[in-house]
Short mmCIF file of C-alpha atoms in Angstrom, two decimals:
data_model
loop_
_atom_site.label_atom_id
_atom_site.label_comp_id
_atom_site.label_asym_id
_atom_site.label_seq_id
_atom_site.Cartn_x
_atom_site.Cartn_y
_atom_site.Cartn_z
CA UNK U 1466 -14.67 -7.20 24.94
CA UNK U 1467 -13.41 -3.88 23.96
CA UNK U 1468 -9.92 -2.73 22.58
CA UNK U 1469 -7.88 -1.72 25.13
CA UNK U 1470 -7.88 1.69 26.86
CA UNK U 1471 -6.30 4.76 24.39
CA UNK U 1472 -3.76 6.47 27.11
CA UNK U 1473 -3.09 9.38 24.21
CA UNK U 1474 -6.17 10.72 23.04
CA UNK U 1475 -6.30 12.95 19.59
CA UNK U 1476 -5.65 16.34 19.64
CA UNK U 1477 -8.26 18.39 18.37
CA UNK U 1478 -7.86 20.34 15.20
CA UNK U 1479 -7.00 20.02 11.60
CA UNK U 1480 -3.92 18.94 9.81
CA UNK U 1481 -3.36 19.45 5.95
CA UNK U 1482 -0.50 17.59 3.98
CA UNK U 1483 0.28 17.11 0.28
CA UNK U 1484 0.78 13.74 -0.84
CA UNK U 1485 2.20 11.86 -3.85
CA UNK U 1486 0.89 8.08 -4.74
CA UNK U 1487 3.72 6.75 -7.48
CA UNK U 1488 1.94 4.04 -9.48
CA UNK U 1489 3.54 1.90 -12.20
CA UNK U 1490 6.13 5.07 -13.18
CA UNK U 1491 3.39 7.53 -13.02
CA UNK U 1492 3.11 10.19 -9.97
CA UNK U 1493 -0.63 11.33 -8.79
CA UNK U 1494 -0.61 14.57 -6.31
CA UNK U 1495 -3.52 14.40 -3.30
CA UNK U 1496 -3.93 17.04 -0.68
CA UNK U 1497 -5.16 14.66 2.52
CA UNK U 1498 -6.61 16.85 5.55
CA UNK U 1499 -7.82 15.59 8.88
CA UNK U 1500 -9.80 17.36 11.60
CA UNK U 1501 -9.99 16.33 14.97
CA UNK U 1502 -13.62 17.79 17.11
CA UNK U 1503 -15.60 17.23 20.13
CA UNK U 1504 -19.31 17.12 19.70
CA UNK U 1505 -20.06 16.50 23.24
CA UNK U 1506 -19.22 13.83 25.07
CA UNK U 1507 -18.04 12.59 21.90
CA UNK U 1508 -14.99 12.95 18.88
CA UNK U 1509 -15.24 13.06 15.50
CA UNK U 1510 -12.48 12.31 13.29
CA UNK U 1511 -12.89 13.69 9.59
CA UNK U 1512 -10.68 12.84 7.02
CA UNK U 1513 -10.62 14.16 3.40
CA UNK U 1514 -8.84 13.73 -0.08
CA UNK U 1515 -8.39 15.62 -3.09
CA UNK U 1516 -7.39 13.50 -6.20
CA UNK U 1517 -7.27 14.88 -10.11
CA UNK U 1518 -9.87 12.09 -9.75
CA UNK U 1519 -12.31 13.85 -7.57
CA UNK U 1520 -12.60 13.67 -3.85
CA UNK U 1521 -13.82 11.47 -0.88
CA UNK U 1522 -14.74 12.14 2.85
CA UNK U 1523 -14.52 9.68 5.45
CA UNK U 1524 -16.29 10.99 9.11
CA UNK U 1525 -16.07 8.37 11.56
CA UNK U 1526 -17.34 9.12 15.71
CA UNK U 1527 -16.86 7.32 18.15
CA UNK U 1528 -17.30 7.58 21.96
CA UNK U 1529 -15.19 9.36 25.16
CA UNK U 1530 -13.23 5.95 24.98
CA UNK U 1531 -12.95 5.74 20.84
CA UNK U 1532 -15.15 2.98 20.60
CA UNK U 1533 -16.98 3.22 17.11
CA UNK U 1534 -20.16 4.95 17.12
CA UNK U 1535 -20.72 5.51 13.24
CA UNK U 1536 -19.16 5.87 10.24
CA UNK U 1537 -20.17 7.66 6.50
CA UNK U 1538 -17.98 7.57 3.31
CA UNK U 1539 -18.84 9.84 0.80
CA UNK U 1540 -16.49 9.40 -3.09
CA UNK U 1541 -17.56 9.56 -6.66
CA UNK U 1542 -21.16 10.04 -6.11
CA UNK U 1543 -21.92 6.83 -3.67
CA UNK U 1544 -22.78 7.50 0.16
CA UNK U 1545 -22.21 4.32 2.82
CA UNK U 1546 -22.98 5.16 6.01
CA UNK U 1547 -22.31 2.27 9.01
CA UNK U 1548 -23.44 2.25 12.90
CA UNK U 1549 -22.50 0.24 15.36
CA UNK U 1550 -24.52 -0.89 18.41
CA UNK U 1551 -24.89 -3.83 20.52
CA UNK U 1552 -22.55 -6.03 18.49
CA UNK U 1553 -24.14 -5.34 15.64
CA UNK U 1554 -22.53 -3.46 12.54
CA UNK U 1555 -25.10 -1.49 9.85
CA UNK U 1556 -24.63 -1.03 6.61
CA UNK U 1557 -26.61 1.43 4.60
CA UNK U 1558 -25.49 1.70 0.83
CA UNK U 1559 -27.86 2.09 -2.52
CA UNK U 1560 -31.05 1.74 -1.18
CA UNK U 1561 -29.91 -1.38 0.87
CA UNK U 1562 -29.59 -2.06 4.47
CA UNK U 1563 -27.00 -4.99 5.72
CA UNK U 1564 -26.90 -5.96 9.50
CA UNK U 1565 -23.92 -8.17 10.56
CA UNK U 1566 -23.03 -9.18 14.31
CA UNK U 1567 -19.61 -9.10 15.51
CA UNK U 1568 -18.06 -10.71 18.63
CA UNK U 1569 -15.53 -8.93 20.57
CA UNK U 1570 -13.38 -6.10 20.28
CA UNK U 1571 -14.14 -4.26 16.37
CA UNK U 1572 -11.82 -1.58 15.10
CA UNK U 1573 -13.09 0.90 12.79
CA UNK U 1574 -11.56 1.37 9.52
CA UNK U 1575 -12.10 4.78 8.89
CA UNK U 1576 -10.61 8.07 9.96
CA UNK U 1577 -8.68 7.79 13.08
CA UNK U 1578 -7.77 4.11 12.94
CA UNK U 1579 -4.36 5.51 13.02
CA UNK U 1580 -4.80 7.47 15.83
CA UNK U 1581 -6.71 5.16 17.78
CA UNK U 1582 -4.07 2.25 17.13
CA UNK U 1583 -1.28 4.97 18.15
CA UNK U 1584 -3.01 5.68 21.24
CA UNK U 1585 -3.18 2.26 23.00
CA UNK U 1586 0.18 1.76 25.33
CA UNK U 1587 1.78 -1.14 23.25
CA UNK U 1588 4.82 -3.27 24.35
CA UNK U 1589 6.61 -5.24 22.12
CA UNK U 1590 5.00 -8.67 21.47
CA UNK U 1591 1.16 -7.32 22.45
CA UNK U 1592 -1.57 -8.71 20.20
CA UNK U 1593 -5.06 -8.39 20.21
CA UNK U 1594 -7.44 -10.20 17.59
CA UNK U 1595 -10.35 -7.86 16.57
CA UNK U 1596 -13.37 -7.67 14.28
CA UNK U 1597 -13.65 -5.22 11.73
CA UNK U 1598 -15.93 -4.28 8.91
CA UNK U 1599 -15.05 -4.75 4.97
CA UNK U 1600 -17.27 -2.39 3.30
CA UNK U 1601 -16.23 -3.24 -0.23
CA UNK U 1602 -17.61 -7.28 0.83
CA UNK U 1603 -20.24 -6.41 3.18
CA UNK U 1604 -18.96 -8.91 6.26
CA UNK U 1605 -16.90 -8.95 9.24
CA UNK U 1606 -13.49 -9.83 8.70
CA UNK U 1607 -11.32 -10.84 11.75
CA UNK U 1608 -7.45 -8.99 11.58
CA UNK U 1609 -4.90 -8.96 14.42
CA UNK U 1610 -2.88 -5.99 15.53
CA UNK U 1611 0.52 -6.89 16.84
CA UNK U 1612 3.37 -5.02 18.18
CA UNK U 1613 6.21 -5.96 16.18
CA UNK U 1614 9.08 -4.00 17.88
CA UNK U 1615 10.41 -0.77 16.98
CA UNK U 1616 11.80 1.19 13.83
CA UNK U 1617 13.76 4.19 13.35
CA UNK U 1618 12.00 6.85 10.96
CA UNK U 1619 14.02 9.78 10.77
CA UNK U 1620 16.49 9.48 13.69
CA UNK U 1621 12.95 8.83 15.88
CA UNK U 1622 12.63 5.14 16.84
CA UNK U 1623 8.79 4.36 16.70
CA UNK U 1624 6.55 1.12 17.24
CA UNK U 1625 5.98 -0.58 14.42
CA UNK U 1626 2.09 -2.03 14.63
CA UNK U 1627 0.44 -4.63 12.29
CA UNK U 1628 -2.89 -5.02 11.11
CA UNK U 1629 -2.91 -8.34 9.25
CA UNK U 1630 -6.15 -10.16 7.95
CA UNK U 1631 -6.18 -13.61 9.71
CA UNK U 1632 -7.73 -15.48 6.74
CA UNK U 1633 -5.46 -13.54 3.65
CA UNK U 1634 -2.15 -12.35 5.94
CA UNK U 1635 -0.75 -10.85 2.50
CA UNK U 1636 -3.27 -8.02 3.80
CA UNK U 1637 -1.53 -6.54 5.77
CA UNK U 1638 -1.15 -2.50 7.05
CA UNK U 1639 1.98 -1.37 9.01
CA UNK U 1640 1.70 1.65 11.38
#
C-alpha cells in the first residue's frame, strides 16, 4: 500500500521566507528556504533554517511518484540519515544503525511533507492511516491524515488537512 497518487507535483526551484517563532513573550527571527530539484528520475526536496541558534538542513528524496527514498538531517553538530526500502525504515545516527519494518503506506517527515500532503486530490471526509518514522524515539508511529473541510486564509478558502498521532491525538499538525 502506497499513499495515494500526488496530481500536483512540486515545482522546481527555491523559495526563501523570513520567519518569526513568538515563545513565552519573547520573538526569535529564522530565515527558512526550500529548494525543489530533479536528480534524474528523481526529486529532492531541501529545506533549511537559520536560527540565532545555529542552523539545520533537512534533504529528503523520494521517487517520480514521492514515495520516500531517503532522508538526512543535519543541526547542531549531529547527522541522522534514514532510507527506506522494502518496508523497512534505516536509521543511521552516532555510530548506530536501527532497522524498523513498517506496513503500509509511510509518509516522510521531512522536507516536502507539505507538499506531498498538498498534492494528493483530497475531498472532504478522505482519510488515510499511514506509518511514519519518529526520529527523536527511534520507532514507527502510526498518524492519520484527514480532510477536515475547508478554511478561508486570506480571502482564499483552502483544505484544511490533519496529521494526528493515533496513540497521543494531542499531536496533531494542521495543513
Amino acid at each position: 500500500e502506497s499513499l495515494p497518487p500526488v496530481k500536483n507535483l512540486p515545482k522546481e526551484g527555491t523559495e526563501t521566507w523570513d520567519v518569526t517563532l513568538s515563545v513565552q513573550g519573547q520573538t526569535i527571527p529564522m530565515t527558512s528556504q526550500r529548494s525543489v530539484r530533479r536528480d534524474g528520475d528523481n526529486w529532492v526536496i531541501e529545506d533549511r533554517m537559520k536560527t540565532p541558534f545555529g542552523s539545520a538542513v533537512d534533504v529528503s528524496t523520494y521517487t517520480d511518484s514521492l514515495a520516500p527514498l531517503s532522508r538526512s538531517v543535519e543541526q547542531g553538530g549531529q547527522k541522522i540519515e534514514l532510507t527506506y526500502r522494502d518496508k523497512k525504515a534505516e536509521i543511521k545516527a552516532n555510530g548506530t544503525t536501527t532497522s524498523l519494518e513498517y506496513n503500509g503506506a509511510i509518509l516522510d517527515l521531512g522536507g516536502g511533507r507539505d507538499a506531498i500532503i498538498a498534492g494528493i486530490d483530497w475531498q472532504e471526509g478522505d482519510s488515510l492511516g499511514l506509518s511514519v518514522v519518529n526520529l527523536e524515539q527511534k520507532k514507527i508511529a502510526t498518524q492519520q491524515l484527514k480532510c477536515e473541510g475547508t478554511e478561508t486564509l486570506d480571502g482564499t478558502v483552502c483544505l484544511k488537512v490533519t496529521l494526528t498521532d493515533v496513540k497521543n491525538t494531542a499531536d496533531k499538525t494542521t495543513f
